[in-house]
Amino acid sequence: MGQKIILPGLIDPHVHLRDPGQTHKEDFLTGTSAALAGGYTTIFDMPNNAEPITTEERLNTKIASAQNQVVCDVGFHFGTLGDNFDEFEKVIDKVSGLKIYMNVTTGNFIINSDKLIEIYKAWPGTKPILLHAEDDVSDIVFKTLREIKTPTHICHVSSEAELTFVMKAKEEGLPITCGVTPHHLFLTDRDAEEKGAWAHMKPSLKTQKDQDFIWRHMDAVDIIESDHAPHTKAEKQGNPPPFGVPGLETTLPLMLTAEQKGKLSRQQLIDRLHTNPAKIFDVSVDKSTTIEVDMDEFEISNEKMLTKCGWSPFAGQRVVGEVQKVTIRGSIVFENGEVLVSPGSGKIIN
Ligand code: NCD
Ligand code: ZN
Ligand code: ZN
């Protein structure tokens, strides 16, 4: 075995574990197992389930399902279509943020842009709002944030236009942060053509020029978020294929490989995969929650995936940074490809 490095447990504020409702794609046990295999010790699950998590009752059902399955720490984001404001106070202590979809994506769970300001007024500003907002809706986001200063995280920024919008908002002092996914950092529209459905996601893959712009402005990127969005192979081969690709098990190796190529520093990597998400989503950090990573080269392989969907758009790629061991609060929970703890031993957080 080659050189080993120790990193703090990674934190991903943006995953779709599909439980309840679409557990043929993923469930809390397989999703959190994939998280550990990828070096994540805390993840936050999105609300676009088959029945969107827009009521306290649905949230409670989801948390109950998670409670006896998860093997890492899991928090939840609440959902809204702009018609559930009565639920906000009831759930605020059980969730970590509010997710709003302003563009079409998996789940048909999109708001009318006029509603954005109403939602901002209704949501208690103590926990962040997360936006799926591609550049066509940036004006309305600007307007809203000038009026209501709730901390806002722009998910999966994919283009020069979107990142420029975030940079302008930051310059103006608006309470904004943003995330970029590994697929937008390592794949472009040319891969989309080549890989077809396997590289079909929202936002779509952009040009080399967009990708270069994001790498050049890494300082403006707060979080690298996987946007782990598993769909089965059969679904991806269907017509039309659903949007989304898995990412929990490939994000760290891709980023460590980029570090080796001089594309970012170790500190930048740790900030975006641990320190910043902890700060933005108020995760209490434990010094004895760590991961041990082997820096030998290996090949990303579908067969080794713990995610239920069993594939990756990066399969076949040679990378460094295989996670060997994960320790949560001093206990070894994952080693040599295997989860060592029983389902339900992870913690539900808020
Ligand atoms: C996500 C999914 O499948 O739930 N799909 C995607 O392409 N990213 C939804 C989302 O994050 O927009
Ligand atoms: Zn999205
Ligand atoms: Zn997503």
Coordinates of C-alpha atoms and ligand atoms in Angstrom, one line a residue:
M1 CA 0.0 0.0 0.0
G2 CA 1.2 3.5 -0.8
Q3 CA 1.2 6.7 1.1
K4 CA -1.7 7.3 3.4
I5 CA -3.2 10.6 4.4
I6 CA -5.7 11.5 7.2
L7 CA -8.4 14.0 6.5
P8 CA -11.4 15.2 8.6
G9 CA -14.7 13.4 7.9
L10 CA -16.2 15.0 4.8
I11 CA -19.6 16.8 4.8
D12 CA -21.9 16.8 1.8
P13 CA -24.9 19.1 2.0
H14 CA -26.5 17.9 -1.2
V15 CA -27.5 14.2 -1.8
H16 CA -30.7 12.4 -2.9
L17 CA -31.1 9.1 -1.1
R18 CA -34.6 8.4 -2.5
D19 CA -36.0 7.0 0.7
P20 CA -39.0 6.7 1.1
G21 CA -40.7 6.2 -2.2
Q22 CA -38.0 5.2 -4.7
T23 CA -35.9 2.8 -2.7
H24 CA -35.2 0.7 -5.9
K25 CA -32.7 3.5 -6.7
E26 CA -31.2 4.0 -3.3
D27 CA -32.2 3.7 0.4
F28 CA -30.8 5.1 3.6
L29 CA -28.6 2.1 4.2
T30 CA -27.1 1.9 0.8
G31 CA -26.8 5.7 0.4
T32 CA -25.0 6.1 3.7
S33 CA -22.8 3.1 3.0
A34 CA -21.8 4.8 -0.2
A35 CA -21.2 8.0 1.8
L36 CA -18.7 6.2 4.1
A37 CA -17.0 4.5 1.1
G38 CA -16.5 8.0 -0.3
G39 CA -15.2 9.5 3.0
Y40 CA -18.3 11.3 4.0
T41 CA -19.3 11.2 7.7
T42 CA -22.2 13.7 7.4
I43 CA -24.6 14.2 4.5
F44 CA -27.8 16.2 4.0
D45 CA -30.7 14.6 2.1
M46 CA -32.8 16.6 -0.3
P47 CA -36.6 16.7 -0.2
N48 CA -37.5 15.8 -3.8
N49 CA -38.8 12.3 -2.9
A50 CA -41.6 10.6 -4.8
E51 CA -43.9 12.4 -2.4
P52 CA -42.0 15.7 -1.8
I53 CA -41.1 16.4 1.9
T54 CA -43.3 19.4 2.3
T55 CA -45.2 18.5 5.5
E56 CA -44.1 17.7 9.0
E57 CA -45.9 14.3 8.7
R58 CA -43.9 13.3 5.6
L59 CA -40.7 14.6 7.3
N60 CA -41.4 12.5 10.3
T61 CA -42.0 9.4 8.2
K62 CA -38.7 10.0 6.4
I63 CA -36.8 10.5 9.7
A64 CA -38.3 7.3 11.1
S65 CA -37.1 5.4 8.0
A66 CA -33.6 6.9 8.3
Q67 CA -33.4 6.2 12.0
N68 CA -33.0 2.5 11.7
Q69 CA -30.9 2.4 8.6
V70 CA -28.2 5.1 8.5
V71 CA -24.5 4.3 9.1
C72 CA -23.3 7.9 9.0
D73 CA -24.7 11.2 10.3
V74 CA -27.6 12.5 8.2
G75 CA -29.6 15.7 8.2
F76 CA -32.5 16.8 6.1
H77 CA -33.6 19.7 4.0
F78 CA -37.3 20.6 3.8
G79 CA -39.2 21.3 0.6
T80 CA -41.7 23.8 -0.5
L81 CA -44.0 24.5 -3.5
G82 CA -45.0 27.8 -1.9
D83 CA -48.2 26.4 -0.3
N84 CA -47.0 24.9 3.0
F85 CA -45.9 27.9 5.1
D86 CA -47.9 26.6 8.2
E87 CA -45.4 23.7 8.3
F88 CA -42.3 25.8 8.5
E89 CA -42.4 26.5 12.3
K90 CA -43.3 22.9 12.9
V91 CA -40.2 21.5 11.2
I92 CA -37.6 24.2 11.7
D93 CA -35.9 22.3 14.5
K94 CA -35.8 19.1 12.6
V95 CA -34.2 20.2 9.4
S96 CA -31.0 21.9 8.2
G97 CA -32.3 24.1 5.4
L98 CA -35.1 24.7 2.9
K99 CA -34.7 23.6 -0.7
I100 CA -36.4 25.4 -3.5
Y101 CA -36.4 24.2 -7.1
M102 CA -36.7 27.1 -9.6
N103 CA -35.9 25.1 -12.7
V104 CA -37.2 21.8 -14.0
T105 CA -35.4 18.7 -12.6
T106 CA -36.1 15.2 -11.2
G107 CA -39.4 15.1 -9.4
N108 CA -41.3 17.9 -11.2
F109 CA -41.0 19.9 -8.1
I110 CA -40.7 23.5 -9.3
I111 CA -42.0 26.7 -8.0
N112 CA -43.4 29.7 -9.9
S113 CA -40.7 32.4 -9.6
D114 CA -43.2 34.9 -8.3
K115 CA -43.5 32.8 -5.2
L116 CA -39.9 33.1 -4.2
I117 CA -40.2 36.3 -2.2
E118 CA -43.3 34.9 -0.4
I119 CA -41.3 31.8 0.6
Y120 CA -38.4 33.9 1.8
K121 CA -40.8 35.9 4.0
A122 CA -42.3 32.8 5.5
W123 CA -39.1 30.8 6.2
P124 CA -37.5 31.5 9.6
G125 CA -34.2 33.0 8.6
T126 CA -32.2 31.0 11.1
K127 CA -31.5 28.1 8.7
P128 CA -30.3 28.6 5.1
I129 CA -32.3 28.4 1.9
L130 CA -30.8 26.2 -0.8
L131 CA -31.7 27.1 -4.4
H132 CA -31.7 25.1 -7.6
A133 CA -31.5 28.3 -9.6
E134 CA -29.8 28.2 -13.0
D135 CA -28.7 31.5 -14.6
D136 CA -32.1 32.2 -16.2
V137 CA -33.6 33.0 -12.8
S138 CA -30.6 34.9 -11.3
D139 CA -32.4 38.3 -11.5
I140 CA -35.2 37.3 -9.3
V141 CA -32.8 35.7 -6.8
F142 CA -30.8 39.0 -6.7
K143 CA -34.0 41.0 -6.1
T144 CA -35.2 38.7 -3.4
L145 CA -31.8 38.6 -1.5
R146 CA -31.6 42.4 -1.5
E147 CA -34.9 42.5 0.3
I148 CA -34.6 39.5 2.7
K149 CA -31.2 38.5 4.0
T150 CA -31.7 34.8 4.7
P151 CA -28.4 32.9 4.1
T152 CA -28.7 31.4 0.7
H153 CA -26.8 28.5 -0.9
I154 CA -26.8 28.3 -4.7
C155 CA -26.6 24.6 -5.5
H156 CA -24.6 23.1 -8.4
V157 CA -23.2 26.2 -10.1
S158 CA -22.2 25.0 -13.5
S159 CA -21.4 27.9 -15.8
E160 CA -19.5 31.1 -16.1
A161 CA -22.7 33.1 -16.0
E162 CA -23.9 31.4 -12.8
L163 CA -20.6 31.8 -11.0
T164 CA -20.4 35.4 -12.1
F165 CA -23.8 36.0 -10.6
V166 CA -22.7 34.5 -7.3
M167 CA -19.5 36.6 -7.3
K168 CA -21.4 39.8 -7.9
A169 CA -23.8 39.0 -5.1
K170 CA -20.9 38.3 -2.8
E171 CA -19.3 41.6 -3.8
E172 CA -22.5 43.4 -3.0
G173 CA -22.4 41.8 0.5
L174 CA -25.5 39.6 0.0
P175 CA -25.6 36.4 2.2
I176 CA -24.8 34.0 -0.6
T177 CA -22.7 30.8 -0.9
C178 CA -22.4 28.3 -3.7
G179 CA -21.6 24.7 -4.5
V180 CA -20.1 23.1 -7.5
T181 CA -20.4 19.4 -8.3
P182 CA -17.5 17.1 -9.4
H183 CA -19.3 16.3 -12.7
H184 CA -19.3 20.0 -13.6
L185 CA -15.6 20.2 -12.7
F186 CA -14.5 17.1 -14.6
L187 CA -17.0 16.6 -17.5
T188 CA -18.1 18.9 -20.3
D189 CA -20.7 19.0 -23.0
R190 CA -18.4 16.8 -25.1
D191 CA -18.7 14.1 -22.5
A192 CA -22.4 14.6 -22.5
E193 CA -22.4 13.8 -26.2
E194 CA -20.1 10.8 -25.8
K195 CA -21.7 9.3 -22.7
G196 CA -25.3 10.1 -23.5
A197 CA -27.7 9.3 -20.6
W198 CA -24.9 8.4 -18.2
A199 CA -23.9 12.1 -18.2
H200 CA -27.4 13.5 -18.3
M201 CA -28.1 15.7 -15.3
K202 CA -29.4 19.1 -14.2
P203 CA -27.8 21.5 -14.6
S204 CA -26.5 20.1 -17.9
L205 CA -22.8 19.8 -18.6
K206 CA -21.4 23.0 -19.9
T207 CA -18.5 24.0 -22.2
Q208 CA -14.8 23.7 -21.5
K209 CA -14.8 27.5 -21.3
D210 CA -17.3 27.4 -18.5
Q211 CA -15.4 24.7 -16.7
D212 CA -12.1 26.6 -17.0
F213 CA -13.8 29.7 -15.6
I214 CA -15.0 27.8 -12.5
W215 CA -11.5 26.3 -11.9
R216 CA -9.9 29.7 -12.2
H217 CA -12.4 31.2 -9.7
M218 CA -12.2 28.3 -7.2
D219 CA -11.9 31.0 -4.5
A220 CA -15.5 31.9 -5.1
V221 CA -16.7 28.3 -4.7
D222 CA -17.6 27.5 -1.1
I223 CA -18.5 23.8 -1.3
I224 CA -17.8 20.9 -3.6
E225 CA -21.2 19.0 -3.3
S226 CA -21.7 15.6 -4.9
D227 CA -25.4 16.1 -5.9
H228 CA -25.5 12.3 -5.6
A229 CA -28.6 11.5 -7.7
P230 CA -28.8 7.8 -8.2
H231 CA -31.1 6.3 -10.9
T232 CA -31.0 2.6 -11.9
K233 CA -29.2 1.5 -15.1
A234 CA -32.5 0.5 -16.6
E235 CA -34.0 3.9 -15.9
K236 CA -31.0 5.6 -17.5
Q237 CA -31.4 3.5 -20.6
G238 CA -35.1 4.4 -20.8
N239 CA -36.6 7.1 -23.0
P240 CA -36.3 9.8 -21.8
P241 CA -33.6 9.1 -19.2
P242 CA -34.0 10.8 -15.8
F243 CA -31.7 13.6 -14.8
G244 CA -28.9 12.9 -12.3
V245 CA -25.7 10.9 -11.6
P246 CA -24.3 9.3 -8.4
G247 CA -21.3 11.0 -6.9
L248 CA -20.7 10.0 -3.2
E249 CA -18.0 7.5 -4.0
T250 CA -16.1 9.4 -6.6
T251 CA -15.9 13.0 -5.4
L252 CA -12.9 12.7 -3.1
P253 CA -10.7 10.6 -5.4
L254 CA -11.5 13.0 -8.3
M255 CA -10.6 16.0 -6.1
L256 CA -7.4 14.4 -4.7
T257 CA -6.4 13.6 -8.3
A258 CA -7.0 17.2 -9.3
E259 CA -4.8 18.3 -6.3
Q260 CA -2.0 16.0 -7.5
K261 CA -2.2 17.7 -10.9
G262 CA -1.9 21.1 -9.2
K263 CA -5.4 22.3 -9.8
L264 CA -6.1 23.1 -6.2
S265 CA -4.3 22.9 -2.9
R266 CA -4.9 20.5 0.0
Q267 CA -6.2 23.4 2.1
Q268 CA -8.7 24.4 -0.7
L269 CA -9.9 20.8 -0.9
I270 CA -10.4 20.4 2.9
D271 CA -12.2 23.8 3.1
R272 CA -14.7 22.8 0.3
L273 CA -15.3 19.3 1.5
H274 CA -15.4 19.8 5.2
T275 CA -14.8 23.2 6.8
N276 CA -17.1 25.4 4.7
P277 CA -20.1 22.9 4.6
A278 CA -19.7 22.6 8.4
K279 CA -19.8 26.3 8.8
I280 CA -22.7 27.0 6.4
F281 CA -24.9 24.1 7.6
D282 CA -23.9 24.4 11.3
V283 CA -22.4 20.9 11.7
S284 CA -20.6 20.4 15.0
V285 CA -17.2 19.0 14.1
D286 CA -15.6 16.2 16.1
K287 CA -11.8 15.9 16.1
S288 CA -12.0 12.1 16.3
T289 CA -14.1 11.9 13.1
T290 CA -11.6 11.2 10.5
I291 CA -10.9 9.3 7.3
E292 CA -7.8 7.4 6.2
V293 CA -7.1 7.6 2.4
D294 CA -4.6 5.6 0.4
M295 CA -2.9 7.7 -2.3
D296 CA -2.1 4.8 -4.7
E297 CA -3.6 5.0 -8.1
F298 CA -6.7 2.8 -8.7
E299 CA -9.5 2.5 -11.3
I300 CA -13.1 3.7 -10.6
S301 CA -15.2 0.6 -11.1
N302 CA -18.9 0.0 -11.2
E303 CA -18.6 -3.4 -9.5
K304 CA -17.1 -1.8 -6.3
M305 CA -19.9 0.8 -5.8
L306 CA -21.9 0.5 -2.7
T307 CA -24.6 2.8 -4.1
K308 CA -27.6 0.7 -5.1
C309 CA -27.6 2.1 -8.6
G310 CA -24.2 0.4 -9.2
W311 CA -22.7 2.7 -11.8
S312 CA -20.7 5.9 -12.2
P313 CA -20.1 8.3 -15.1
F314 CA -16.4 8.1 -14.1
A315 CA -16.1 4.3 -14.3
G316 CA -12.8 3.3 -15.9
Q317 CA -11.0 6.5 -14.9
R318 CA -7.7 6.2 -13.0
V319 CA -7.5 8.3 -9.9
V320 CA -5.8 8.4 -6.5
G321 CA -7.4 8.6 -3.1
E322 CA -9.2 5.4 -2.1
V323 CA -10.8 5.6 1.3
Q324 CA -9.4 2.8 3.5
K325 CA -10.9 3.6 6.9
V326 CA -13.6 5.9 8.4
T327 CA -13.7 6.7 12.1
I328 CA -16.8 8.5 13.6
R329 CA -16.4 9.9 17.1
G330 CA -13.5 7.5 17.8
S331 CA -15.2 4.3 16.5
I332 CA -14.1 2.6 13.2
V333 CA -17.3 2.4 11.1
F334 CA -15.8 1.5 7.7
E335 CA -12.6 -0.4 6.7
N336 CA -11.3 -2.0 3.5
G337 CA -14.5 -1.6 1.6
E338 CA -16.8 -2.8 4.3
V339 CA -19.3 -1.1 6.7
L340 CA -18.5 -2.3 10.2
V341 CA -21.5 -0.9 12.1
S342 CA -25.2 -2.0 12.2
P343 CA -27.9 -0.1 10.3
G344 CA -29.2 2.7 12.5
S345 CA -26.0 3.5 14.3
G346 CA -25.6 6.8 12.4
K347 CA -26.9 10.0 14.0
I348 CA -29.8 12.0 12.8
I349 CA -28.8 15.7 13.0
N350 CA -30.6 19.0 12.4
Ligands
NCD1 C1 -31.5 15.5 -9.1 C2 -32.3 14.2 -8.8 O1 -32.2 13.3 -9.5 O2 -33.0 14.2 -7.7 N1 -31.1 15.4 -10.5 C3 -30.0 16.1 -11.1 O3 -29.9 16.0 -12.3 N2 -29.2 16.8 -10.4 C4 -32.3 16.7 -8.8 C5 -31.5 18.0 -8.7 O4 -30.5 18.2 -7.9 O5 -31.8 18.9 -9.5
ZN2 ZN -30.8 20.6 -8.4
ZN3 ZN -29.6 17.7 -6.4

